[in-house]
Amino acid sequence: MTPSTLKKIDVEGMYEAIRSFSEHLQAGRISALGADLGAWPGTGITQVVVAGMGGSAIGGDVLSALSIDHSSIPVYVSRSYTLPEWVGPDTAVVASSYSGNTEETLSAFDEACGRKARVIVISTGGELVSRAQARNIPCVVLPSGIQPRAALPHSLSALLTITESLRLTSVSPSDWDESIALTAKQSTEMSNFDDPDNPALKIAKILCGHFPVIYSSEQLAPANTRWRNQIHENSKSFAVGNLLPEMNHNEVMGWARFHSELKSLSVVALRDQEDHPRTQRRLDVTRSLLEPHAHKWLEIHSQGESRLTRLLSLMYISDWVSLYLAILNETDPSPVGLISRLKAALVEND
């Protein structure tokens, strides 16, 4: 892989968007700290909903994962046109759409307003911001001109920052500093595609020509989802995944016949020091059973001290792996043609 190859294939500059993740994370945090939230969310909140799709919903997954053993207020991520029936005046709803024109999020926003929920918007503009401004609903405005999936550090920073008053997580200022510093270090390590020891490039070469299967604990679900989504959108490759221990109670039997087609599968196992001891043991045993029949079994361990940092460390690797896999596939990582065609067809059929 050479600079000329990268420039030829990566026409819209996904490389630079990924390289500057830590810079965007820091800028997003600073911007969100200065945002005017008005009286949002107020008092008496009993549940939180993050309504979004694709890259705009991943931040909600991270918030949910960080809150699960810390907050008495449940966090629910809604990826649909409608909201749960329990959403009402005591619910804080964050409508997150990078473009501001995501139809599912617009529908959920209108429903939240109709139920008198405490609503706030995270977006660059579009119809969502227009509707919010018409209702005097606060907005956290993100910088435009980035692919929605590459805007994760901005949308995530905004979401975690504006919900701090609800004390959903234990994320501290030092955790932010560690996350910014570690992703900057990872960027230096993984942005050098001339380095034969570049870990992301080595993983991409192993996955090239095979179907990635992402396994992790339930606690790492956001990272699992991010890996699959980045491979889908950046690499234009198919990827699947599952969570342990649930996978041990059903999907493991899909490997039972040990037919030759399993050699087309490469497993990426995401691991963390806080995974439940029994889940760690299950991953070890699962590896011993499946590794001989897969093309490859790769294990990636989180880095850092804080939970936020460790989660981001795993998610950020997928950005680089999917980018390099796209270059190896000789496909521009930025365009999402099938998604655009699907949206256009939906408009035509209305």
XYZ file of C-alpha atoms in Angstrom:
350
model
C 0.000 0.000 0.000
C 1.413 3.372 -1.052
C 0.335 7.025 -0.651
C -0.612 7.123 -4.323
C -2.783 4.008 -3.948
C -4.527 5.500 -0.930
C -5.111 8.817 -2.712
C -6.460 7.088 -5.796
C -8.967 4.923 -3.908
C -9.832 7.086 -0.894
C -11.208 9.918 -3.010
C -13.243 11.622 -0.282
C -10.595 11.495 2.438
C -11.835 8.925 4.933
C -8.208 8.369 5.965
C -7.909 11.912 7.309
C -11.298 11.740 9.040
C -10.194 8.588 10.869
C -6.690 9.875 11.590
C -8.082 12.930 13.409
C -10.445 10.964 15.709
C -8.803 12.185 18.923
C -8.816 15.790 17.712
C -12.530 15.531 16.914
C -13.173 13.898 20.288
C -11.515 16.785 22.079
C -13.226 19.423 19.930
C -16.598 17.753 20.424
C -16.151 17.702 24.178
C -15.219 21.403 24.300
C -18.102 22.370 22.026
C -20.656 20.379 24.033
C -19.470 21.890 27.314
C -20.293 25.311 25.884
C -23.685 24.365 24.423
C -26.786 26.211 25.599
C -29.141 23.508 26.866
C -31.640 25.880 28.428
C -33.567 24.096 31.169
C -33.020 20.656 29.607
C -33.473 18.024 30.910
C -35.042 19.417 34.076
C -35.888 17.332 37.125
C -37.854 14.152 37.684
C -36.378 12.204 34.768
C -37.029 8.484 35.190
C -35.734 7.160 31.849
C -33.625 8.242 28.872
C -34.114 7.448 25.199
C -31.577 8.062 22.448
C -33.340 8.017 19.080
C -31.071 7.610 16.064
C -29.900 5.389 13.243
C -26.527 4.119 12.066
C -23.527 6.129 13.214
C -25.814 8.570 15.012
C -27.089 5.798 17.299
C -23.751 4.282 18.332
C -23.225 7.000 20.928
C -26.437 5.855 22.577
C -25.067 2.325 22.765
C -21.939 3.638 24.492
C -24.011 5.688 26.942
C -26.146 2.644 27.728
C -23.096 0.421 28.258
C -21.445 2.947 30.566
C -24.625 3.441 32.580
C -25.743 -0.148 33.002
C -24.079 -0.771 36.378
C -23.959 2.845 37.536
C -27.322 4.516 37.024
C -30.786 3.751 38.375
C -32.181 5.554 35.316
C -32.438 3.169 32.338
C -31.044 4.191 28.942
C -32.811 2.866 25.855
C -31.593 3.236 22.260
C -34.451 3.491 19.761
C -33.661 2.601 16.149
C -37.134 2.908 14.699
C -39.909 5.266 13.630
C -41.764 4.876 16.910
C -40.895 5.129 20.586
C -41.757 2.734 23.420
C -45.194 3.280 24.917
C -43.678 4.264 28.276
C -42.092 7.450 26.865
C -43.768 10.490 28.405
C -43.211 13.764 30.315
C -40.674 12.151 32.660
C -38.526 10.858 29.763
C -35.443 12.628 28.421
C -35.271 12.019 24.659
C -32.150 12.783 22.632
C -32.890 12.863 18.900
C -29.576 12.257 17.139
C -29.230 12.586 13.359
C -26.045 13.883 11.788
C -27.752 15.006 8.590
C -30.911 16.096 10.355
C -32.968 14.391 7.671
C -33.112 10.781 8.867
C -36.772 9.865 8.478
C -36.901 7.413 11.368
C -35.406 9.988 13.749
C -37.734 12.734 12.509
C -40.689 10.450 13.204
C -39.413 9.607 16.684
C -38.775 13.309 17.368
C -42.343 14.258 16.464
C -43.693 11.435 18.623
C -41.538 12.499 21.587
C -42.776 16.065 21.278
C -46.367 14.861 21.058
C -45.939 12.954 24.292
C -44.402 16.018 25.982
C -41.071 14.305 26.626
C -38.014 16.443 27.477
C -36.422 16.576 24.023
C -33.031 17.757 22.817
C -31.438 17.449 19.361
C -27.904 16.556 18.221
C -27.417 17.337 14.527
C -25.695 19.472 11.898
C -28.987 20.991 10.765
C -31.566 19.797 8.258
C -35.237 19.254 8.954
C -34.596 18.039 12.501
C -33.028 21.329 13.614
C -35.741 23.292 11.798
C -38.462 21.408 13.673
C -36.615 21.791 16.962
C -36.161 25.519 16.519
C -39.852 25.915 15.691
C -40.645 24.322 19.067
C -37.877 26.133 21.006
C -36.164 22.823 21.672
C -32.407 23.062 22.400
C -29.958 21.814 19.774
C -26.318 20.794 19.950
C -25.014 21.632 16.482
C -22.242 19.412 15.098
C -19.709 20.416 12.428
C -20.837 19.447 8.932
C -18.944 17.938 6.014
C -18.092 14.575 7.619
C -19.493 11.150 6.880
C -21.985 10.417 9.720
C -20.061 7.344 10.827
C -16.823 9.379 10.970
C -18.587 12.007 13.094
C -18.863 9.584 16.034
C -16.339 11.463 18.220
C -18.454 14.625 17.871
C -21.858 12.996 18.429
C -20.576 10.799 21.268
C -18.903 13.724 23.031
C -22.094 15.731 22.723
C -24.296 12.940 24.072
C -22.107 12.024 27.047
C -21.599 15.691 27.933
C -25.203 16.883 27.774
C -26.409 13.939 29.888
C -23.828 14.480 32.643
C -26.366 16.222 34.887
C -28.378 12.990 34.986
C -25.363 11.150 36.432
C -25.874 8.190 34.164
C -22.176 7.292 34.077
C -19.038 7.705 36.155
C -17.050 9.301 33.310
C -14.711 11.934 34.778
C -12.616 14.718 33.205
C -9.549 12.497 33.592
C -11.339 9.761 31.635
C -11.810 12.205 28.766
C -8.134 13.136 28.912
C -7.119 9.471 28.863
C -9.451 8.678 25.950
C -8.138 11.576 23.880
C -4.523 10.681 24.636
C -4.904 6.963 23.927
C -6.785 7.376 20.635
C -4.109 9.886 19.581
C -1.470 7.245 20.334
C -3.442 4.648 18.390
C -3.752 7.065 15.484
C 0.022 7.436 15.330
C 0.475 3.659 15.396
C -2.199 2.805 12.849
C -1.992 5.708 10.388
C 1.431 4.640 9.104
C 0.546 2.223 6.316
C 4.233 1.802 5.429
C 4.875 0.131 8.785
C 4.777 -3.694 8.468
C 3.916 -3.871 12.183
C 0.856 -1.630 11.819
C -1.697 -3.700 13.809
C -4.762 -2.495 11.885
C -3.190 -3.221 8.500
C -2.124 -6.693 9.644
C -5.694 -7.463 10.738
C -7.128 -6.118 7.479
C -4.831 -8.380 5.459
C -6.025 -11.400 7.446
C -9.696 -10.462 6.973
C -9.355 -9.679 3.267
C -11.224 -12.262 1.212
C -12.967 -13.724 4.250
C -16.117 -13.072 6.254
C -15.443 -11.415 9.633
C -17.355 -12.751 12.636
C -17.194 -10.444 15.655
C -17.571 -11.999 19.103
C -17.463 -10.170 22.441
C -19.077 -9.957 25.838
C -22.428 -8.221 26.186
C -20.622 -5.358 27.943
C -18.714 -4.676 24.712
C -21.842 -4.628 22.532
C -21.174 -1.061 21.246
C -17.727 -2.074 20.035
C -19.140 -5.234 18.457
C -21.741 -3.185 16.583
C -19.178 -0.577 15.542
C -16.874 -3.236 14.091
C -19.652 -4.711 11.982
C -21.007 -1.360 10.840
C -17.588 -0.021 9.858
C -16.779 -3.131 7.855
C -20.166 -2.881 6.136
C -19.931 0.808 5.254
C -16.211 1.440 4.805
C -15.024 -1.914 3.461
C -18.235 -2.785 1.583
C -17.801 -6.270 3.048
C -20.202 -8.538 4.877
C -19.695 -9.057 8.614
C -21.732 -10.654 11.378
C -21.368 -10.847 15.136
C -22.803 -12.038 18.420
C -22.405 -11.627 22.165
C -21.358 -14.027 24.887
C -22.649 -15.773 26.886
C -25.791 -15.804 24.661
C -23.844 -17.062 21.633
C -22.877 -20.191 23.596
C -26.548 -21.129 23.905
C -27.413 -21.151 20.192
C -25.019 -19.820 17.522
C -22.168 -22.070 18.575
C -24.149 -24.952 17.068
C -23.855 -23.303 13.671
C -20.224 -24.441 13.769
C -21.107 -28.015 14.722
C -20.780 -29.752 11.355
C -17.313 -28.305 10.767
C -17.808 -28.136 7.000
C -15.239 -26.568 4.725
C -17.255 -23.343 4.333
C -16.213 -22.402 7.881
C -12.743 -21.716 6.476
C -14.206 -18.599 4.880
C -14.849 -17.179 8.381
C -12.333 -15.127 10.365
C -13.252 -14.524 13.995
C -12.386 -11.260 15.728
C -12.824 -11.657 19.499
C -12.961 -8.390 21.440
C -11.861 -8.700 25.055
C -11.802 -6.522 28.154
C -10.403 -6.853 31.657
C -13.838 -6.235 33.199
C -15.582 -8.996 31.286
C -17.273 -11.344 33.755
C -14.817 -14.116 34.763
C -17.189 -16.793 33.477
C -17.569 -14.957 30.159
C -13.780 -14.787 29.872
C -13.644 -18.533 30.494
C -16.389 -19.071 27.913
C -14.405 -17.130 25.302
C -11.350 -19.277 26.001
C -13.329 -22.509 25.654
C -15.170 -21.228 22.580
C -11.834 -20.434 20.975
C -10.521 -23.939 21.630
C -13.616 -25.409 19.948
C -13.898 -23.111 16.930
C -10.385 -21.927 16.074
C -9.305 -25.148 14.316
C -12.200 -24.801 11.869
C -12.083 -21.066 11.085
C -9.663 -19.346 8.733
C -8.325 -17.370 11.681
C -9.155 -16.487 15.270
C -7.931 -13.016 16.272
C -8.124 -11.562 19.763
C -8.064 -7.826 20.384
C -7.735 -6.578 23.946
C -8.918 -3.172 25.082
C -6.416 -0.585 26.277
C -6.570 2.022 29.018
C -7.774 2.370 32.572
C -11.238 3.916 32.372
C -14.176 2.070 30.863
C -14.744 4.851 28.322
C -11.150 4.661 27.133
C -11.148 0.893 26.884
C -14.381 0.872 24.896
C -13.160 3.582 22.517
C -9.823 1.805 22.077
C -11.636 -1.219 20.639
C -14.022 0.845 18.527
C -11.268 3.001 17.041
C -9.300 0.006 15.775
C -12.311 -0.939 13.639
C -12.127 2.437 11.886
C -8.596 1.699 10.711
C -9.148 -1.976 9.936
C -12.212 -1.192 7.822
C -10.351 1.598 5.989
C -7.423 -0.645 5.091
C -9.772 -3.466 4.149
C -11.524 -1.054 1.771
C -8.194 -0.145 0.148
C -7.294 -3.833 -0.178
C -10.730 -4.357 -1.757
C -9.984 -1.431 -4.099
C -13.162 0.361 -3.039
C -13.628 3.963 -1.917
C -14.550 3.761 1.791
C -16.762 6.868 1.803
C -19.689 6.382 -0.637
C -22.611 4.226 0.466
C -24.321 3.686 -2.873
C -26.812 1.015 -1.873
C -28.013 3.101 1.078
C -28.474 6.107 -1.215
C -30.358 4.004 -3.761
C -32.555 2.548 -1.032
C -33.452 6.012 0.272
C -34.185 7.248 -3.250
C -36.434 4.265 -3.924
C -38.352 4.913 -0.714
C -38.981 8.505 -1.817
C -40.135 7.349 -5.258
C -42.626 4.940 -3.692
C -44.168 7.547 -1.349
